[in-house]
Amino acid sequence: MIGAVRSKRLTAATLATAAAVLGVSVLVGTGRAQPMRSVPYTCSAADRKFISTVSSNLMQLGYWSDALVSHDVAPGVVVAQTRSEAQQVRQTRPEDRTLGATRDLLASMFLEYSKAVAITARGRSADAHMTTAWRLAGSVHTLLVGAKDALGGRGCDVTPLLGS
């Protein structure tokens, strides 16, 4: 019986302490809350170089894809070119956060496409890699559509990246 009373007191003391800590943290936390700020966009020389590089690489990807479909080039050449394009994108250093995220997604998209081509050349299904490449491309499109006006207002036109 004495053990049961101690257990109840311990439980009550624990609940009271937890409630006090929660109350204090809510009071302290609400005093520091700030309204959300919009994402700051930049348009530096590095950002413009990124847009130019990616635009060129997307155009090259279209060329190599068309050449592959028409059997004008071996799959190994397309794999090598696409990996090279991924490396070129990865080496860019955009300062804008949205373009930085875009860079990472695009580099992954190029690599997934190269994996798909390599697997298809071996006679296996590349559906998973192509699906991933398309999803990454969709994420890039979504990011850039959301930032298009703000980046354009600062001098960085991402329209060439949206049409590819």
Short mmCIF file of C-alpha atoms in Angstrom, two decimals, residues 17 24 44 53 65 85 88 114 122 141 164:
data_model
loop_
_atom_site.label_atom_id
_atom_site.label_comp_id
_atom_site.label_asym_id
_atom_site.label_seq_id
_atom_site.Cartn_x
_atom_site.Cartn_y
_atom_site.Cartn_z
CA THR A 17 6.88 18.97 -13.84
CA VAL A 24 7.43 27.69 -19.90
CA SER A 44 24.84 36.55 -59.71
CA THR A 53 25.52 25.63 -68.84
CA SER A 65 18.54 11.06 -77.07
CA GLU A 85 26.98 16.54 -68.74
CA GLN A 88 29.53 19.73 -65.87
CA SER A 114 22.69 7.37 -68.29
CA ARG A 122 22.20 -4.75 -72.04
CA HIS A 141 10.32 22.06 -63.48
CA SER A 164 13.70 21.61 -72.57
#
